[in-house]
Amino acid sequence: MNESAVSRDTRPEVDLARPADRPTIGVLALQGDVREHVAVLDLCGADPVLVRRPAELAAVDALVLPGGESTTISKLLQVFELLEPLRERLRDGMPAFGSCAGMILLADEVLDTRPDAEHLSGIDMTVRRNAFGRQVDSFETDLEFAGVDGGPMRAVFIRAPWVERAGAGVEVLARVPSGPAAGRIVAVRQGCVLATSFHPEVTGDHRVHRLFVDLVRDR
Ligand code: GLN
Protein backbone atom coordinates (compact mmCIF):
# COMPACT_ATOMS: atom_id res chain seq x y z
CA MET A 1 0.00 0.00 0.00
CA ASN A 2 1.48 3.36 -0.92
CA GLU A 3 1.32 6.48 1.21
CA SER A 4 -1.46 8.25 -0.63
CA ALA A 5 -3.68 5.19 -0.31
CA VAL A 6 -3.09 5.21 3.46
CA SER A 7 -3.92 8.88 3.83
CA ARG A 8 -7.02 8.41 1.71
CA ASP A 9 -8.20 5.57 3.94
CA THR A 10 -7.86 7.60 7.13
CA ARG A 11 -9.22 10.88 5.84
CA PRO A 12 -11.94 12.36 8.09
CA GLU A 13 -14.43 12.42 5.25
CA VAL A 14 -17.26 14.16 7.04
CA ASP A 15 -15.24 17.21 8.04
CA LEU A 16 -13.74 17.59 4.60
CA ALA A 17 -17.12 17.29 2.95
CA ARG A 18 -18.97 19.74 5.16
CA PRO A 19 -17.88 23.16 3.86
CA ALA A 20 -18.62 22.17 0.28
CA ASP A 21 -21.90 20.52 1.20
CA ARG A 22 -23.39 23.38 3.20
CA PRO A 23 -22.07 26.58 1.72
CA THR A 24 -22.31 29.73 3.82
CA ILE A 25 -24.73 32.00 2.05
CA GLY A 26 -25.24 35.53 3.30
CA VAL A 27 -28.54 37.37 3.12
CA LEU A 28 -28.15 41.12 2.82
CA ALA A 29 -30.05 42.20 5.91
CA LEU A 30 -30.46 45.97 5.57
CA GLN A 31 -34.16 45.99 4.62
CA GLY A 32 -36.73 43.72 2.96
CA ASP A 33 -37.84 40.11 3.25
CA VAL A 34 -34.66 38.77 4.81
CA ARG A 35 -36.22 36.10 7.05
CA GLU A 36 -38.00 34.37 4.18
CA HIS A 37 -34.74 33.87 2.29
CA VAL A 38 -32.93 32.67 5.42
CA ALA A 39 -35.61 30.02 6.02
CA VAL A 40 -35.58 28.74 2.43
CA LEU A 41 -31.76 28.68 2.18
CA ASP A 42 -31.62 26.59 5.32
CA LEU A 43 -34.14 24.12 3.87
CA CYS A 44 -32.10 23.98 0.65
CA GLY A 45 -28.92 22.86 2.36
CA ALA A 46 -27.02 26.10 2.91
CA ASP A 47 -25.90 27.80 6.12
CA PRO A 48 -27.56 31.21 5.90
CA VAL A 49 -26.03 34.18 7.76
CA LEU A 50 -27.12 37.81 7.97
CA VAL A 51 -24.86 40.35 6.29
CA ARG A 52 -24.80 43.93 7.53
CA ARG A 53 -21.09 44.69 7.77
CA PRO A 54 -18.10 44.40 5.45
CA ALA A 55 -16.52 41.72 7.66
CA GLU A 56 -19.69 39.62 7.41
CA LEU A 57 -19.71 40.02 3.64
CA ALA A 58 -16.09 38.95 3.45
CA ALA A 59 -16.91 35.68 5.25
CA VAL A 60 -19.68 34.36 2.97
CA ASP A 61 -19.42 32.10 -0.09
CA ALA A 62 -22.33 33.83 -1.80
CA LEU A 63 -24.99 36.46 -1.19
CA VAL A 64 -28.76 36.78 -1.56
CA LEU A 65 -30.17 40.27 -2.08
CA PRO A 66 -33.79 40.17 -0.91
CA GLY A 67 -36.88 41.96 -2.10
CA GLY A 68 -37.76 45.22 -0.44
CA GLU A 69 -37.21 48.77 -1.60
CA SER A 70 -34.22 49.10 -3.88
CA THR A 71 -33.62 52.82 -3.35
CA THR A 72 -33.72 52.34 0.43
CA ILE A 73 -31.36 49.36 0.26
CA SER A 74 -29.09 51.41 -2.01
CA LYS A 75 -28.95 54.18 0.58
CA LEU A 76 -28.30 51.72 3.40
CA LEU A 77 -25.52 50.04 1.40
CA GLN A 78 -23.74 53.38 1.49
CA VAL A 79 -24.51 54.07 5.16
CA PHE A 80 -23.23 50.60 6.16
CA GLU A 81 -20.16 50.99 3.90
CA LEU A 82 -21.06 47.88 1.95
CA LEU A 83 -21.43 49.34 -1.53
CA GLU A 84 -17.80 49.16 -2.66
CA PRO A 85 -16.97 45.87 -0.88
CA LEU A 86 -20.03 44.31 -2.51
CA ARG A 87 -19.07 45.61 -5.97
CA GLU A 88 -15.61 44.20 -5.43
CA ARG A 89 -16.85 40.76 -4.41
CA LEU A 90 -19.14 40.64 -7.44
CA ARG A 91 -16.23 41.62 -9.68
CA ASP A 92 -14.23 38.80 -8.08
CA GLY A 93 -16.94 36.30 -9.03
CA MET A 94 -18.96 35.81 -5.85
CA PRO A 95 -22.25 34.05 -6.68
CA ALA A 96 -25.31 36.18 -5.97
CA PHE A 97 -29.06 35.90 -6.23
CA GLY A 98 -31.35 38.92 -6.21
CA SER A 99 -35.15 38.78 -6.02
CA CYS A 100 -37.19 41.84 -7.05
CA ALA A 101 -35.45 44.80 -5.36
CA GLY A 102 -32.38 42.53 -5.34
CA MET A 103 -32.66 42.18 -9.13
CA ILE A 104 -32.77 45.99 -9.43
CA LEU A 105 -29.65 46.31 -7.30
CA LEU A 106 -27.77 43.75 -9.42
CA ALA A 107 -28.45 45.61 -12.67
CA ASP A 108 -26.07 47.64 -14.77
CA GLU A 109 -28.65 50.25 -15.52
CA VAL A 110 -32.01 51.01 -13.91
CA LEU A 111 -34.92 52.93 -15.45
CA ASP A 112 -37.52 54.80 -13.39
CA THR A 113 -35.45 55.00 -10.26
CA ARG A 114 -34.11 57.90 -8.20
CA PRO A 115 -31.19 59.73 -9.76
CA ASP A 116 -29.04 59.11 -6.67
CA ALA A 117 -29.73 55.34 -6.48
CA GLU A 118 -26.62 53.17 -6.75
CA HIS A 119 -26.41 49.80 -8.51
CA LEU A 120 -23.95 46.96 -8.41
CA SER A 121 -23.50 46.01 -12.08
CA GLY A 122 -23.56 42.31 -11.27
CA ILE A 123 -25.50 41.50 -14.46
CA ASP A 124 -25.22 43.16 -17.86
CA MET A 125 -28.86 44.24 -18.06
CA THR A 126 -31.20 47.20 -17.96
CA VAL A 127 -34.05 46.82 -15.49
CA ARG A 128 -37.21 48.92 -15.31
CA ARG A 129 -38.36 49.48 -11.76
CA ASN A 130 -42.10 49.12 -10.91
CA ALA A 131 -42.49 48.11 -14.54
CA PHE A 132 -45.87 46.38 -14.49
CA GLY A 133 -47.84 49.54 -13.81
CA ARG A 134 -50.74 50.21 -11.48
CA GLN A 135 -53.34 47.81 -12.83
CA VAL A 136 -51.25 44.70 -12.33
CA ASP A 137 -48.53 46.00 -10.04
CA SER A 138 -48.92 42.88 -7.89
CA PHE A 139 -50.02 39.54 -9.33
CA GLU A 140 -49.27 35.83 -9.51
CA THR A 141 -48.77 33.59 -12.50
CA ASP A 142 -47.32 30.21 -13.48
CA LEU A 143 -44.27 30.36 -15.69
CA GLU A 144 -41.70 28.14 -17.35
CA PHE A 145 -38.28 28.46 -15.73
CA ALA A 146 -35.42 27.22 -17.90
CA GLY A 147 -33.17 24.60 -16.38
CA VAL A 148 -35.40 23.48 -13.53
CA ASP A 149 -37.43 20.29 -13.65
CA GLY A 150 -40.90 19.77 -12.26
CA GLY A 151 -43.19 21.84 -14.44
CA PRO A 152 -44.37 25.44 -14.30
CA MET A 153 -43.36 27.61 -11.35
CA ARG A 154 -45.75 29.78 -9.37
CA ALA A 155 -44.36 33.32 -9.40
CA VAL A 156 -45.45 36.15 -7.10
CA PHE A 157 -44.81 39.68 -8.38
CA ILE A 158 -44.99 42.61 -5.96
CA ARG A 159 -44.40 46.01 -7.57
CA ALA A 160 -41.85 44.12 -9.58
CA PRO A 161 -39.26 45.19 -12.13
CA TRP A 162 -38.71 43.55 -15.52
CA VAL A 163 -35.58 43.22 -17.58
CA GLU A 164 -35.75 45.55 -20.54
CA ARG A 165 -32.33 44.72 -21.99
CA ALA A 166 -30.31 41.55 -21.39
CA GLY A 167 -26.70 41.67 -22.57
CA ALA A 168 -25.16 39.06 -24.88
CA GLY A 169 -23.73 37.06 -21.96
CA VAL A 170 -27.01 36.96 -20.08
CA GLU A 171 -29.19 33.86 -20.17
CA VAL A 172 -32.94 34.48 -20.06
CA LEU A 173 -34.52 31.95 -17.69
CA ALA A 174 -38.16 33.06 -17.59
CA ARG A 175 -40.64 35.37 -19.26
CA VAL A 176 -44.18 36.44 -18.42
CA PRO A 177 -46.35 33.85 -20.21
CA SER A 178 -49.48 35.88 -21.01
CA GLY A 179 -51.43 39.07 -20.43
CA PRO A 180 -50.42 42.66 -21.13
CA ALA A 181 -46.78 42.02 -20.17
CA ALA A 182 -46.47 38.73 -22.11
CA GLY A 183 -42.88 38.03 -23.16
CA ARG A 184 -41.26 40.36 -20.64
CA ILE A 185 -38.08 38.91 -19.12
CA VAL A 186 -38.43 38.16 -15.41
CA ALA A 187 -35.53 35.82 -14.59
CA VAL A 188 -31.93 35.91 -15.80
CA ARG A 189 -28.53 34.46 -15.11
CA GLN A 190 -25.07 35.68 -15.97
CA GLY A 191 -22.41 33.23 -14.85
CA CYS A 192 -23.05 32.63 -11.17
CA VAL A 193 -25.30 35.66 -10.68
CA LEU A 194 -29.03 35.00 -10.74
CA ALA A 195 -31.96 37.42 -10.57
CA THR A 196 -35.75 37.10 -10.55
CA SER A 197 -38.39 39.85 -10.76
CA PHE A 198 -40.59 37.68 -8.55
CA HIS A 199 -40.27 36.27 -5.02
CA PRO A 200 -39.49 32.52 -4.92
CA GLU A 201 -38.88 32.93 -1.18
CA VAL A 202 -42.62 33.25 -0.46
CA THR A 203 -44.31 30.49 -2.46
CA GLY A 204 -42.98 27.30 -0.87
CA ASP A 205 -41.49 26.30 -4.24
CA HIS A 206 -37.78 26.16 -3.51
CA ARG A 207 -36.46 25.30 -6.96
CA VAL A 208 -34.80 28.67 -7.59
CA HIS A 209 -33.02 28.60 -4.23
CA ARG A 210 -31.96 25.00 -4.86
CA LEU A 211 -30.57 26.03 -8.23
CA PHE A 212 -28.65 28.81 -6.51
CA VAL A 213 -27.32 26.61 -3.69
CA ASP A 214 -26.22 24.00 -6.27
CA LEU A 215 -24.48 26.69 -8.28
CA VAL A 216 -22.64 27.92 -5.17
CA ARG A 217 -21.71 24.35 -4.25
CA ASP A 218 -20.37 23.69 -7.75
CA ARG A 219 -17.92 26.56 -7.52
N1 GLN B 1 -40.65 48.23 -6.18
C1 GLN B 1 -39.54 47.85 -5.35
C2 GLN B 1 -38.30 48.62 -5.68
O1 GLN B 1 -38.31 49.45 -6.54
C3 GLN B 1 -39.26 46.38 -5.44
C4 GLN B 1 -40.41 45.61 -4.86
C5 GLN B 1 -40.05 44.31 -4.23
O2 GLN B 1 -38.88 44.01 -3.95
N2 GLN B 1 -41.05 43.56 -3.95
O3 GLN B 1 -37.30 48.41 -5.09
Coordinates of N, CA, C and O in Angstrom, one line a residue, residues 20 32 43 46 57-58 60 65 68 89 98 101 105 107 115 117 124-125 128 153 158 186-187 202 216:
A20 N -18.1 22.2 1.6 CA -18.6 22.2 0.3 C -20.1 21.8 0.3 O -20.9 22.3 -0.6
G32 N -36.1 44.6 3.9 CA -36.7 43.7 3.0 C -37.0 42.4 3.6 O -36.9 42.2 4.8
L43 N -33.5 25.3 4.4 CA -34.1 24.1 3.9 C -33.4 23.6 2.6 O -33.5 22.4 2.4
A46 N -28.1 25.1 2.7 CA -27.0 26.1 2.9 C -27.0 26.5 4.4 O -28.0 26.3 5.1
L57 N -19.7 40.3 5.1 CA -19.7 40.0 3.6 C -18.5 39.2 3.2 O -18.5 38.3 2.4
A58 N -17.4 39.6 3.8 CA -16.1 38.9 3.5 C -16.1 37.5 3.8 O -15.3 36.7 3.2
V60 N -18.7 35.2 3.6 CA -19.7 34.4 3.0 C -19.2 33.8 1.6 O -18.3 34.5 1.0
L65 N -29.7 38.9 -2.3 CA -30.2 40.3 -2.1 C -31.7 40.2 -2.1 O -32.3 39.8 -3.2
G68 N -37.6 44.1 -1.4 CA -37.8 45.2 -0.4 C -37.9 46.5 -1.2 O -38.7 46.5 -2.2
R89 N -16.6 42.2 -4.5 CA -16.9 40.8 -4.4 C -17.5 40.3 -5.7 O -17.3 39.2 -6.2
G98 N -30.5 37.8 -6.6 CA -31.4 38.9 -6.2 C -32.8 38.7 -6.6 O -33.1 38.3 -7.8
A101 N -36.4 43.7 -5.6 CA -35.4 44.8 -5.4 C -34.0 44.4 -5.5 O -33.1 45.1 -6.0
L105 N -31.0 46.0 -7.8 CA -29.7 46.3 -7.3 C -28.5 45.7 -8.1 O -27.5 46.2 -8.3
A107 N -28.5 45.2 -11.3 CA -28.4 45.6 -12.7 C -27.3 46.6 -12.9 O -26.7 47.1 -12.0
P115 N -32.5 59.4 -9.1 CA -31.2 59.7 -9.8 C -30.0 59.4 -8.9 O -28.9 59.1 -9.4
A117 N -29.8 56.8 -6.9 CA -29.7 55.3 -6.5 C -28.5 54.7 -7.1 O -28.1 54.9 -8.2
D124 N -25.2 42.2 -16.7 CA -25.2 43.2 -17.9 C -26.7 43.3 -18.4 O -27.1 42.6 -19.3
M125 N -27.4 44.1 -17.7 CA -28.9 44.2 -18.1 C -29.4 45.6 -17.7 O -28.8 46.3 -16.8
R128 N -36.3 47.8 -15.6 CA -37.2 48.9 -15.3 C -37.9 48.6 -14.0 O -38.5 47.6 -13.8
M153 N -43.7 27.1 -12.7 CA -43.4 27.6 -11.4 C -44.3 28.7 -11.0 O -44.6 29.6 -11.9
I158 N -44.5 41.5 -6.8 CA -45.0 42.6 -6.0 C -44.3 43.9 -6.4 O -43.1 44.1 -6.1
V186 N -38.3 38.0 -16.9 CA -38.4 38.2 -15.4 C -37.5 37.3 -14.6 O -37.5 37.2 -13.4
A187 N -36.6 36.6 -15.3 CA -35.5 35.8 -14.6 C -34.3 35.7 -15.5 O -34.5 35.4 -16.7
V202 N -41.3 33.2 -1.2 CA -42.6 33.3 -0.5 C -43.6 32.2 -0.9 O -44.7 32.2 -0.4
V216 N -23.7 27.5 -6.1 CA -22.6 27.9 -5.2 C -21.8 26.7 -4.8 O -20.5 26.8 -4.8

